[in-house]
Coordinates of C-alpha atoms and ligand atoms in Angstrom, one line a residue:
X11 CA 107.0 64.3 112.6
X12 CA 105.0 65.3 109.7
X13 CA 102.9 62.2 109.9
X14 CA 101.9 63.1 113.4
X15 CA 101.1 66.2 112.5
X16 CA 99.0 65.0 109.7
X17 CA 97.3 63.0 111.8
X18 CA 96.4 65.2 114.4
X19 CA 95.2 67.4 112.0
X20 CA 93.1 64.8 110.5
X21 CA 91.1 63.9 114.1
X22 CA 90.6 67.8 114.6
X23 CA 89.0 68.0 111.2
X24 CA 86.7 65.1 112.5
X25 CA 86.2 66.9 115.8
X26 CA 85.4 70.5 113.6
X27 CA 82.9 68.9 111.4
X28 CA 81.2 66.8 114.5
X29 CA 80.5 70.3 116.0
X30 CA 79.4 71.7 112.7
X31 CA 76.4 69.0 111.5
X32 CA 73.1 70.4 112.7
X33 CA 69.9 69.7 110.9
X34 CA 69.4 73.7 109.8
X35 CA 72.6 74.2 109.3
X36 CA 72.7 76.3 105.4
X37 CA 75.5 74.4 103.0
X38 CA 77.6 77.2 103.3
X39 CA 77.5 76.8 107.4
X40 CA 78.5 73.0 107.3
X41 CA 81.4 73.1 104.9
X42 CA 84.7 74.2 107.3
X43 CA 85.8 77.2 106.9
X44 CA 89.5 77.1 105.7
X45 CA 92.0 77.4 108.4
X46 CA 95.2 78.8 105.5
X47 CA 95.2 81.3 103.4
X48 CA 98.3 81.5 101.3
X49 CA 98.8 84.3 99.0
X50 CA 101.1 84.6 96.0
X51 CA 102.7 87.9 94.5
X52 CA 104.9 86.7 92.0
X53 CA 106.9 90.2 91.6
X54 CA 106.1 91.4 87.3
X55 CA 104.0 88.3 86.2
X56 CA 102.6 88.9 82.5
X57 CA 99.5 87.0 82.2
X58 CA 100.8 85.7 79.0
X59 CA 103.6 84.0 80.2
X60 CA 101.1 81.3 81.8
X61 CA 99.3 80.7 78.5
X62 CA 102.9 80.7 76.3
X63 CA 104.8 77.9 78.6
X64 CA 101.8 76.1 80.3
X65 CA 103.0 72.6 78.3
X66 CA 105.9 73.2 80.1
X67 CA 104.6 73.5 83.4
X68 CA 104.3 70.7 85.5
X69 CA 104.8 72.0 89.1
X70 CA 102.6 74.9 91.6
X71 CA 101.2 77.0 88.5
X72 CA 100.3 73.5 86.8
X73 CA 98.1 73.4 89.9
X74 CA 96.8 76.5 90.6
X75 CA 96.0 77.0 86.5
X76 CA 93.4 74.3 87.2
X77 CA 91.7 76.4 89.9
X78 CA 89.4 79.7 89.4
X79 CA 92.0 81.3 87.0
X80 CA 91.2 85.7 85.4
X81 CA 93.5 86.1 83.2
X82 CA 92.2 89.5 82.3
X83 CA 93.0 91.1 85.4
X84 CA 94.5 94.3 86.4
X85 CA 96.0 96.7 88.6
X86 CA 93.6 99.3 87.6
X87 CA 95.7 102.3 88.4
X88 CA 98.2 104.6 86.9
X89 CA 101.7 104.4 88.3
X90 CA 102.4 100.4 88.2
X91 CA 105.3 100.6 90.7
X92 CA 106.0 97.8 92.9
X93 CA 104.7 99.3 95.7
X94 CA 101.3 100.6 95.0
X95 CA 100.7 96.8 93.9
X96 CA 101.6 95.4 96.9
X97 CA 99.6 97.6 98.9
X98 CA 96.9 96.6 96.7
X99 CA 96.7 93.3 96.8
X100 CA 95.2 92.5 99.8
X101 CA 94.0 95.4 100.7
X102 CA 91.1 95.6 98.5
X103 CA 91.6 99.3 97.8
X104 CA 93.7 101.7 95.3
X105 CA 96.6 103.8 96.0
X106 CA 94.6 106.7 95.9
X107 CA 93.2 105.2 99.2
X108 CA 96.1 102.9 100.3
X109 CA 98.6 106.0 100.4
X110 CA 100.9 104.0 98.3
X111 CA 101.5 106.0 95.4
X112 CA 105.3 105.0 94.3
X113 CA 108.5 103.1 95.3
X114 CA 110.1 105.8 96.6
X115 CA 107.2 106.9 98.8
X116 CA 106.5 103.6 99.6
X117 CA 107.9 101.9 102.6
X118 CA 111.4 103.9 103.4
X119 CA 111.2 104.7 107.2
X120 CA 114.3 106.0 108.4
X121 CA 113.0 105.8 112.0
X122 CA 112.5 102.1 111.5
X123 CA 115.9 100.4 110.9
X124 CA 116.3 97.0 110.7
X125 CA 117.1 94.2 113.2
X126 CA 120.5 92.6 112.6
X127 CA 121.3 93.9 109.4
X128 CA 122.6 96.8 106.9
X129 CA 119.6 98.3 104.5
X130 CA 117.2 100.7 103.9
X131 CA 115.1 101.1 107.0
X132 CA 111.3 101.0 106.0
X133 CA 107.9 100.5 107.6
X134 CA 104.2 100.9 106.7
X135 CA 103.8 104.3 108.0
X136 CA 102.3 105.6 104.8
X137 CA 100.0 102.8 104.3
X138 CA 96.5 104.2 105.1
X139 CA 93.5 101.5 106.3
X140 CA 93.2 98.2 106.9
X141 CA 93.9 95.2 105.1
X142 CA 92.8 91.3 105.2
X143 CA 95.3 90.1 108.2
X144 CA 93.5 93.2 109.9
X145 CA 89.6 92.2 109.2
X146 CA 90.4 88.7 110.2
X147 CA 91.9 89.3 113.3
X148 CA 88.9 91.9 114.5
X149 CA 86.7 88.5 113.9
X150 CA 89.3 86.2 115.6
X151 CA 92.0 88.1 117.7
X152 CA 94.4 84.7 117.7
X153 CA 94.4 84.8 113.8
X154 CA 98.3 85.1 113.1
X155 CA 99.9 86.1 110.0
X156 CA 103.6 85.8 108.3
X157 CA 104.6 87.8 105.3
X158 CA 107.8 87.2 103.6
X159 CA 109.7 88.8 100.5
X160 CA 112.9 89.3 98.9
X161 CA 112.0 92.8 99.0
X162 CA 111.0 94.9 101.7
X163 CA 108.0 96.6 100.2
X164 CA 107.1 93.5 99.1
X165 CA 107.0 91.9 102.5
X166 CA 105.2 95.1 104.4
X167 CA 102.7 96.7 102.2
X168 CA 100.3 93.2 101.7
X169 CA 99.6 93.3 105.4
X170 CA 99.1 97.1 105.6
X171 CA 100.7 98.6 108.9
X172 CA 99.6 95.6 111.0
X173 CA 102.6 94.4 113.6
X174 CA 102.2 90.5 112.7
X175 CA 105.2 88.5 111.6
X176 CA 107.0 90.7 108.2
X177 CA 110.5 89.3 106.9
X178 CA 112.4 90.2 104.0
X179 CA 115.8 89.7 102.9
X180 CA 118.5 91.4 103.7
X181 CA 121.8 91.5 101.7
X182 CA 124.1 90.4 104.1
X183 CA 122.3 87.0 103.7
X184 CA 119.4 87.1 106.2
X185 CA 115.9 87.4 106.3
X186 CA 115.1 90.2 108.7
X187 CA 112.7 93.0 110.1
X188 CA 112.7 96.5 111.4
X189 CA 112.0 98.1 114.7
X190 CA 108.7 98.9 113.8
X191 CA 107.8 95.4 113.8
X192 CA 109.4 94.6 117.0
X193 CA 113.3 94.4 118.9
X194 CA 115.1 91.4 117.4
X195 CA 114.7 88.7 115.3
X196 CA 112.5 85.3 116.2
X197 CA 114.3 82.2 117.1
X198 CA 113.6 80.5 114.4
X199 CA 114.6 83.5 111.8
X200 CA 117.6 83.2 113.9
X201 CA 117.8 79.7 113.1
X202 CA 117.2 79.8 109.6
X203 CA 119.7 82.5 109.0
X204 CA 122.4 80.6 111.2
X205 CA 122.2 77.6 108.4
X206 CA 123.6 80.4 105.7
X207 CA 122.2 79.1 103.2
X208 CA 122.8 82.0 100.7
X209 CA 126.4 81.6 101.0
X210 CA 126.5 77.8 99.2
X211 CA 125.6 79.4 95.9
X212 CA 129.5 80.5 95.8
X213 CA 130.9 79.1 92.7
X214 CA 127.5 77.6 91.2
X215 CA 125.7 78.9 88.4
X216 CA 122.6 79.4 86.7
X217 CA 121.7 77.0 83.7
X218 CA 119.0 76.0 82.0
X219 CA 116.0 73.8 83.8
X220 CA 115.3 72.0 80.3
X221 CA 117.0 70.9 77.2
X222 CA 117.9 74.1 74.9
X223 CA 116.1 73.1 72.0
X224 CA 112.9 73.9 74.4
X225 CA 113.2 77.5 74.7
X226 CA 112.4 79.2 71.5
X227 CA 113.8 82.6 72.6
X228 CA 117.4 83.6 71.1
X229 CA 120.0 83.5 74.0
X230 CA 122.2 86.5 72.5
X231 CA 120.1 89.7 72.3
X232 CA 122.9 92.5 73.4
X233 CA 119.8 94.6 74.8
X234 CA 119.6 92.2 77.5
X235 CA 121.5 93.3 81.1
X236 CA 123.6 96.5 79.6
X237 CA 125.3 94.1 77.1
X238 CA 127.1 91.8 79.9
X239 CA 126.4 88.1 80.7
X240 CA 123.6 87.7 78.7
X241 CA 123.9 84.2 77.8
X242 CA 123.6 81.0 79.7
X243 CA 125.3 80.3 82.5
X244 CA 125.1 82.8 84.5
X245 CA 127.7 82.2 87.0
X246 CA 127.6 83.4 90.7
X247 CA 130.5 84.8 92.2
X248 CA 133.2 82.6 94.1
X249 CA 132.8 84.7 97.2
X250 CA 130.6 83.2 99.5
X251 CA 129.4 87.0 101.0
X252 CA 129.3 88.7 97.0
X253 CA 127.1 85.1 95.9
X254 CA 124.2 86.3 98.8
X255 CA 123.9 89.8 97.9
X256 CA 123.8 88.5 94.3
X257 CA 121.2 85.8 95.2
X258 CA 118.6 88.7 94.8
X259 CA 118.7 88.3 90.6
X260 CA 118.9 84.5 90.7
X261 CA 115.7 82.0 90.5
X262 CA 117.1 80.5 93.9
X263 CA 116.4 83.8 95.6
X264 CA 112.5 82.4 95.1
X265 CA 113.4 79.0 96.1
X266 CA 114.9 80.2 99.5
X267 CA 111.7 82.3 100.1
X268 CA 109.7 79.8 99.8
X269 CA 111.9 77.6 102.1
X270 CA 111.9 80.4 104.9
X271 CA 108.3 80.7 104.5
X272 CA 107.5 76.6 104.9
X273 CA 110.3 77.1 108.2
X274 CA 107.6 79.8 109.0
X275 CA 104.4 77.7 109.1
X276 CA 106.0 75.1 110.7
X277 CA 107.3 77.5 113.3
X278 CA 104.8 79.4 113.9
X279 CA 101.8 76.5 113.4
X280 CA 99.8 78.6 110.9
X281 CA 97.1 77.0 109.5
X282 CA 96.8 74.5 112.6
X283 CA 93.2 76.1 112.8
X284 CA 90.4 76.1 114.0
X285 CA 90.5 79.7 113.0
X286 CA 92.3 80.6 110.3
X287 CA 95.8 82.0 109.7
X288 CA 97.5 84.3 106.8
X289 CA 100.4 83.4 104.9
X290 CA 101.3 86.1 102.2
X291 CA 104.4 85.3 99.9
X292 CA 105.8 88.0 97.7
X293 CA 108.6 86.4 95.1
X294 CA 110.8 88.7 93.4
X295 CA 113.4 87.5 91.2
X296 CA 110.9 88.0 87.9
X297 CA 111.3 91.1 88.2
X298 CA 114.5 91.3 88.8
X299 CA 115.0 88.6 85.9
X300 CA 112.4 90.7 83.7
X301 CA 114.3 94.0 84.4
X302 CA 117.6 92.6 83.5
X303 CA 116.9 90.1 80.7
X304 CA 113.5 91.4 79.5
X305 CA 110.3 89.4 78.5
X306 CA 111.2 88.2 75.7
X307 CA 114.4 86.6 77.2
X308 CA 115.0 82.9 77.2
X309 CA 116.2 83.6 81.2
X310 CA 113.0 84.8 81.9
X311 CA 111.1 81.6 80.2
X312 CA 113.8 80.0 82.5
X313 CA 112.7 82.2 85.6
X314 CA 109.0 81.0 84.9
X315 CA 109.0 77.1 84.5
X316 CA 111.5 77.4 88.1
X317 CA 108.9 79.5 89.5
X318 CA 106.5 76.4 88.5
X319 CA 109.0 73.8 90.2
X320 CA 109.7 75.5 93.4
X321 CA 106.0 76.5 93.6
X322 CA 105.2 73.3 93.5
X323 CA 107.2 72.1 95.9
X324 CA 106.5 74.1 98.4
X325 CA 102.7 73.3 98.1
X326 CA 103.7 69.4 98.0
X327 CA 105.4 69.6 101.5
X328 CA 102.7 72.2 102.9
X329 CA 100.1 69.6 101.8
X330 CA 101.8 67.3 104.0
X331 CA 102.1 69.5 106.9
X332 CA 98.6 70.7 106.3
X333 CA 95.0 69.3 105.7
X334 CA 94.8 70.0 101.7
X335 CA 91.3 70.7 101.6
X336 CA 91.4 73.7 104.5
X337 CA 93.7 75.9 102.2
X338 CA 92.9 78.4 100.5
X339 CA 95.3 79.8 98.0
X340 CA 95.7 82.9 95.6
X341 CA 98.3 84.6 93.0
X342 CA 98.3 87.6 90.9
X343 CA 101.4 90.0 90.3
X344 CA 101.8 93.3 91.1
X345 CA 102.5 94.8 87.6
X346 CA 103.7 93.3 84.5
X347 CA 106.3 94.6 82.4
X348 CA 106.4 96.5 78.8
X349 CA 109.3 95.5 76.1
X350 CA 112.6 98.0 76.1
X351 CA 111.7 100.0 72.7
X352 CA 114.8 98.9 70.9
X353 CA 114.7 95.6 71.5
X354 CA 112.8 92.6 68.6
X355 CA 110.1 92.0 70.9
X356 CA 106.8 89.1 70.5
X357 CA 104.6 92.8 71.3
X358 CA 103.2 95.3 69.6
X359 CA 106.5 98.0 70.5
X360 CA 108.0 98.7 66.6
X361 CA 107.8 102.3 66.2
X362 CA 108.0 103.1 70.2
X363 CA 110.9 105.1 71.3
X364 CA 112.0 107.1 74.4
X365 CA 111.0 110.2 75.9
X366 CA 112.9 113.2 77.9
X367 CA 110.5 115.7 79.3
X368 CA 113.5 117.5 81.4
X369 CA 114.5 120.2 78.7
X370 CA 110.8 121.1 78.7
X371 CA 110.6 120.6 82.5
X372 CA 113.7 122.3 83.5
X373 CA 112.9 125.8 81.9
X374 CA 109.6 126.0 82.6
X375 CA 110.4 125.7 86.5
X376 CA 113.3 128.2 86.0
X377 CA 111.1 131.1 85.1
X378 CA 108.9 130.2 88.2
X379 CA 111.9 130.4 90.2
X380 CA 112.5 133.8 88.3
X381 CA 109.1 134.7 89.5
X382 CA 110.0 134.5 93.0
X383 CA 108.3 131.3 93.7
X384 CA 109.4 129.2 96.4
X385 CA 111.5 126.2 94.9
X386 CA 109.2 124.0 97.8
X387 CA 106.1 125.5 95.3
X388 CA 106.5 122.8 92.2
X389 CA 107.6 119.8 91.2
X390 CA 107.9 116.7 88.8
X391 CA 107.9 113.5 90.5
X392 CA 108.1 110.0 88.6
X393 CA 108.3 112.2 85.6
X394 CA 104.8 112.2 85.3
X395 CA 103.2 114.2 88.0
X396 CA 103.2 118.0 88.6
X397 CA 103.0 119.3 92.1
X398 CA 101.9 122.8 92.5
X399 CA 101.3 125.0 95.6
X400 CA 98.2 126.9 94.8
X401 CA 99.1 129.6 97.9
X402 CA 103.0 129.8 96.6
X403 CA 101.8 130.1 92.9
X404 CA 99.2 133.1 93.9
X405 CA 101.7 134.8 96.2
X406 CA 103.6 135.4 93.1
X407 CA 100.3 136.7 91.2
X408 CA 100.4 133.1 89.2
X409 CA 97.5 131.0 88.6
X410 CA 97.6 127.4 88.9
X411 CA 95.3 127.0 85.5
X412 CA 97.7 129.4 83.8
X413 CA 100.8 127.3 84.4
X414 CA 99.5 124.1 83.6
X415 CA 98.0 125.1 80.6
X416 CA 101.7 126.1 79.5
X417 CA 103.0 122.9 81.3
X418 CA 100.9 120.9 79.0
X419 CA 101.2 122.9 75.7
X420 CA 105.0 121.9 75.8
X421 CA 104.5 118.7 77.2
X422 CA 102.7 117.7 74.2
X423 CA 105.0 119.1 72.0
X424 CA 107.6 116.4 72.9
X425 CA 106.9 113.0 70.4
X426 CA 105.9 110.1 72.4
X427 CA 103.6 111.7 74.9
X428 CA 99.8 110.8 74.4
X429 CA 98.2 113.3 76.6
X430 CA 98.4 115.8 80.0
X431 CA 95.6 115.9 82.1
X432 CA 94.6 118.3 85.1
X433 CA 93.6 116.8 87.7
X434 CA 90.6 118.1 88.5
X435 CA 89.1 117.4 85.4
X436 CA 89.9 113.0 85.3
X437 CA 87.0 112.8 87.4
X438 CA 85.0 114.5 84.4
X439 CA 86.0 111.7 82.1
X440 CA 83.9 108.6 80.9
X441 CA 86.3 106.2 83.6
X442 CA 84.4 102.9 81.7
X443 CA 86.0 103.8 78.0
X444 CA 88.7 106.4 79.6
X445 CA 91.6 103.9 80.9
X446 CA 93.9 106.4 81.3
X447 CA 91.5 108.8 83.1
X448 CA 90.3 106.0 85.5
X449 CA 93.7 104.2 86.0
X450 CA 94.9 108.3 87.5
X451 CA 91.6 108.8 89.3
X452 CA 92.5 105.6 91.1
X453 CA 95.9 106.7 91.5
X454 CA 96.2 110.0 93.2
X455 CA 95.1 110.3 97.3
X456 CA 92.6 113.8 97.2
X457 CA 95.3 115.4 99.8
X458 CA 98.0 115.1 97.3
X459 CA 98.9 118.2 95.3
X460 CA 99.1 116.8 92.0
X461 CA 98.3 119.5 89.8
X462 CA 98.4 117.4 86.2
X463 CA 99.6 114.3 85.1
X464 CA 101.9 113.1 82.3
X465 CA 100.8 110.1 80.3
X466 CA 103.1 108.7 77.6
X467 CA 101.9 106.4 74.3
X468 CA 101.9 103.0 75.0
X469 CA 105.7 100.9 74.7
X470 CA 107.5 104.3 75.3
X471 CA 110.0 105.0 78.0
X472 CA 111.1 107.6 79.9
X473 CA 114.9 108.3 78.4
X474 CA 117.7 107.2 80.5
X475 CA 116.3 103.6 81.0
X476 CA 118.1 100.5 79.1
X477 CA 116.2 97.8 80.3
X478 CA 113.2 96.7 80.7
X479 CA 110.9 97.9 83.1
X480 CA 107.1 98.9 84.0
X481 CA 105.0 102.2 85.3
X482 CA 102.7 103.1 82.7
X483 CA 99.4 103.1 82.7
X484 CA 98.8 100.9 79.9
X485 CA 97.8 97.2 79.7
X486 CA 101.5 96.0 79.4
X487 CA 101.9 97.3 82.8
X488 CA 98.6 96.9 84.0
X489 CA 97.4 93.4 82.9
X490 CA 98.5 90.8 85.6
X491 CA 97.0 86.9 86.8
X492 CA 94.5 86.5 89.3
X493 CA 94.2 83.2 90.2
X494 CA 92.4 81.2 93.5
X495 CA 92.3 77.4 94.3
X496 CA 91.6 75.0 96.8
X497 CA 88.8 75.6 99.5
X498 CA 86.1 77.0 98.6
X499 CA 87.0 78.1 94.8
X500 CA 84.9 77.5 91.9
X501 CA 87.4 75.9 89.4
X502 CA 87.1 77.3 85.5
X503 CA 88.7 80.1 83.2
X504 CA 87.5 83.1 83.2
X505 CA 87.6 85.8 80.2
X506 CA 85.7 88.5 82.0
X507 CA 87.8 91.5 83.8
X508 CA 88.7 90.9 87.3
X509 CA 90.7 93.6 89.4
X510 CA 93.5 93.4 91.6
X511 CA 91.5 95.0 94.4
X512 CA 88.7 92.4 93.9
X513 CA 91.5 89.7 95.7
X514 CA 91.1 91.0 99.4
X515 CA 87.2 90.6 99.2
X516 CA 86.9 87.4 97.5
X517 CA 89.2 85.9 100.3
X518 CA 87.5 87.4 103.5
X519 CA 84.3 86.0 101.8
X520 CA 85.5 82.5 101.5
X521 CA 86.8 82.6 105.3
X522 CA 84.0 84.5 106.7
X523 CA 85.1 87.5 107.6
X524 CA 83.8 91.0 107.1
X525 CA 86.0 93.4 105.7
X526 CA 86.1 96.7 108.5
X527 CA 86.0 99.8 105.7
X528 CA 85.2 100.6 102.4
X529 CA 86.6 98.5 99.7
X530 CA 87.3 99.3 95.9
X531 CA 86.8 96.0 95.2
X532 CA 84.2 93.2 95.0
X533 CA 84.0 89.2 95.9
X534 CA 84.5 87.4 92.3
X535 CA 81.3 85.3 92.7
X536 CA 82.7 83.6 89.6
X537 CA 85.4 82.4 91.9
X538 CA 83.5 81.4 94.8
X539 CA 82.0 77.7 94.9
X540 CA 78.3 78.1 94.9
Ligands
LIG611 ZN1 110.2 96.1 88.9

C-alpha cells in the first residue's frame, strides 16, 4: 500500500514540475510549492533542553536540529499560559489581538459539548482573526487541515475558530471533538478509538529509555510530584479504564498522538497535493511531565529523548507515505517552564521564594465593597491583573487613578513583587529595553478592563503552588525553540531573536499564500532558502 502510494506520488511530482518549467519562469516560481505543512507544539519546551541532551538525540529533533533552528525565540507576551501560546502560534499575532488571554478564558464553551465523550465542553469562540489554515484556504478552498492534541486548547486555538478537522483526547480513552466542529465523530476517529489502544497500558510502566548512568539528574528529589512516586518506574494502574485517563502524564500519551495524527493523513490524504494541506500537532505530556517532576528532573530528560524517538518515527513512516521533499515542517513550544523556588535547580532561582498578594488584595476590595461599589466593579484575575469599572468606581465618588495608586503602594510592599504598572502608561515605556512593559502591551486586548498589572521578580511564585509551573513574564517562561526544516528552509543556527508570532508568516511565505489581516509578526528571511 504505501509503495503505491509513494509511487503515485512520485509520477504526480513529475506531472507538477512538467507543468511548471517555462523559460521565464523566476527560481522561486519553478521550485514546487510544498503540498504539507506539519506543525509541532511540543507543550513547555525549554530551548535548553535541545542543547543539554542533543548527544543523546538520535530520532525527529535529531532531524529537525539540522534544519533552520532560533533558539532565542519567544512568546513575547506576559501571561505564558497554555492557551495564549497556542493561539499564537500560527496565528501570527498576540493575545492582545488573538483574544486569548489565559487558560481559563481560553477555549471553555459550555454551548459546545463534546461528541461521544465526558469533558469540558470548549470551542474557539473567543479566538479573534484569522489564522494560517484560514489564509490558505481563501487561496485554495480544497486546502484541508487536521489538528490534534492531548489537550483541547491545544488542539483548537492553532487553527483559530476555523471548522476543519480539531481532535483531542478525551479521558474516557478517545480522541474526540465538540459540536462546534460538527455532530459526531469521523469514521476513522471512530475506528481509531474502537482499537482502545489506551487501555493496553494497564499494568505497564514507565522506565527509563537508556542506561541509568546516562541521566545525570538525581532520581530522588522529594520536591518532585507532592512527594509521591518520584522515582523510576512509574507504574500505571492495573485498571484498564484508570491506565487511559492516566495516559495524559505518560510519554505514551505523545506517542499515541502522533499515531492518531499519521491514521489522520492517511485518512484524510493530506498532503496528497497539488495544493497544500495543514497538519498541526500539539504534544503535551512535557508539560505535564515538567509540571509534575520539574526541569531539572531525570523524568523529564526521560520525557525529551522519547519525544526525540517517537518524533522520529512518525516523520520516518510520513516520509514513506509522503514525497520528503514537499514537506514543510516547524516546532516551537508554547511556554517554557521556571524552577519551583525550593527546589536545587541547574538555574539561576537561589534566593526566589513565593508570593501571596491575597491579604493585600482581600482588604483593599473590602473597603470598596464598604464604599457601596458593586462587587461586578473590581477584580484580580490570574493574580496579576486588576479589573476596574471606571463608571462603578465614580458612581461611588472613587477615581480609578486613586485606587490603583493605593493598589500598587501595597502591592509593592509584599517581597518578591518587582513592579505594578497602569495600564495606560505600558505603552509609554521604551518596549525595546522594557520586557516587562512590552511582554503586557502584547498581552492585554484594548477592550479589556485591566486597570494595572502585577509583575513578580523573576523565579518567584504565586504561594499555593508546589510544583513547577510557568506564567511569568520573564525569559524562563518566555524563551521557547523555533525551528523549520524541509521544503524551502534555509538550514543553519541562528543566535538572533525570533518570535513566536514570526511562525505563521514564515510558513504562508514558503507555501505562497498571503496572510488576510495584520500580522505581529514577520517571515524569518534567515529561515527561508534564498
Ligand atoms: Zn503547563
Amino acid at each position: 500500500m504505501a509503495s503505491l502510494l509513494f509511487s503515485r506520488f512520485a509520477l504526480l511530482t513529475v506531472l507538477s514540475g512538467v507543468a511548471c518549467v517555462s523559460p521565464r519562469a523566476s527560481r522561486s516560481q519553478s521550485t514546487q510549492r510544498p503540498t504539507l505543512v506539519v506543525h509541532f507544539t511540543v507543550d513547555q519546551l525549554r530551548p535548553d533542553y535541545l542543547t543539554l541532551w542533543e548527544k543523546q538525540f538520535n530520532g525527529g529533533l535529531a532531524r529537525l536540529l539540522r534544519g533552520a533552528v532560533f533558539l532565542n525565540g519567544y512568546q513575547d507576551h506576559a501571561n505564558t499560559e497554555t492557551a495564549p501560546g497556542h493561539a499564537s502560534t500560527l496565528s501570527g499575532r498576540f493575545p492582545r489581538s488573538t483574544g486569548i488571554v489565559s487558560n481559563v478564558a481560553g477555549v471553555s464553551d459550555p454551548k459546545s459539548t463534546l461528541i461521544g465523550a465526558h469533558g469540558a465542553p470548549a470551542s474557539p469562540f473567543r479566538f479573534r482573526g484569522t489564522t494560517l489554515i484560514d489564509w490558505m484556504r481563501s487561496a485554495n478552498p480544497t486546502a484541508k487541515g487536521l489538528s490534534v492534541s492531548r489537550k483541547d486548547r491545544g488542539a483548537i486555538l492553532p487553527f483559530g475558530r476555523a471548522k476543519q478537522s480539531v481532535f483531542w483526547y478525551a479521558a474516557n480513552g478517545t480522541f474526540t471533538t465538540s459540536h462546534y466542529y460538527g455532530d459526531s465523530l469521523p469514521a476513522w476517529v471512530d475506528a481509531f478509538n474502537n482499537r482502545r489502544l489506551p487501555y493496553a497500558f494497564a499494568n505497564k510502566s514507565w522506565d527509563l529509555l537508556l542506561d541509568p548512568s546516562q541521566y545525570p539528574e538525581p532520581d530522588s528529589a522529594p520536591t518532585e510530584k507532592g512527594g509521591r512516586d518520584y522515582t523510576f518506574p512509574h507504574p500505571f494502574s492495573s485498571d484498564p479504564a484508570q491506565a487511559a485517563a492516566d495516559l495524559a502524564g505518560y510519554p505514551f500519551m505523545d506517542q499515541l498522538t502522533l499515531s492518531f495524527a499519521l491514521e489522520g493523513v492517511r485518512q484524510m490524504k493530506l498532503g496528497e497535493g497539488p495544493g497544500t494541506d495543514l497538519l498541526a500537532i500539539s504534544l503535551s505530556t512535557t508539560d505535564a511531565v515538567g509540571h509534575a517532576y520539574g526541569p531539572d528532573s531525570r523524568e523529564i530528560h526521560d520525557q525529551i529523548l522519547r519525544l526525540d524517538r517517537y518524533i522520529g518515527a512518525f516523520l520516518d513512516t510520513l516520509f514513506t507515505l509522503r514525497d520528503s521533499t514537499r514537506i514543510v515542517i516547524s516546532l516551537t513550544s508554547d511556554h517554557s517552564v521556571t524552577p519551583l523556588p525550593e527546589s536545587k535547580s541547574r538555574y539561576p532561582n537561589q534566593g526566589a521564594g513565593k508570593v501571596n498578594l491575597r491579604p493585600v488584595v482581600y482588604p483593599l476590595f473590602a473597603r470598596l465593597r464598604e464604599a457601596g461599589v458593586d462587587t461586578a466593579g473590581f477584580s484580580f484575575e490570574d493574580e496579576s491583573i486588576l479589573y476596574l469599572d471606571e463608571a462603578a468606581l465614580t458612581r461611588r465618588g472613587l477615581r480609578v487613578d486613586a485606587v490603583v495608586r493605593t493598589f500598587a503602594a501595597e502591592i509593592m510592599k509584599v517581597p518578591g513583587v518587582l513592579r505594578v504598572d497602569r495600564v495606560s502608561t505600558l505603552a509609554t515605556k521604551d518596549t525595546t529595553t522594557d520586557y516587562v512593559a512590552r511582554r503586557w502591551l502584547h498581552m492585554l486586548p484594548p477592550d479589556l478592563k485591566a486597570a494595572a498589572v502585577v509583575t513578580l521578580k523573576p523565579f518567584w511564585y504565586y504561594s499555593g503552588v508546589n510544583f513547577a509551573t510557568h506564567g511569568s513574564p520573564h525569559d524562563s517562561d518566555a524563551n521557547v525553540p523555533i525551528i523549520f526544516y524541509g521544503a524551502g528552509i534555509q538550514p543553519g543556527r541562528n543566535t538572533r531573536k525570533a518570535l513566536v508570532v514570526d511562525i505563521a508568516p514564515t510558513l504562508a511565505e514558503i507555501i505562497g499564500v498571503r496572510p488576510t489581516e495584520r500580522l505581529d509578526g514577520r517571515p524569518l528571511r534567515d529561515a527561508i532558502k534564498p
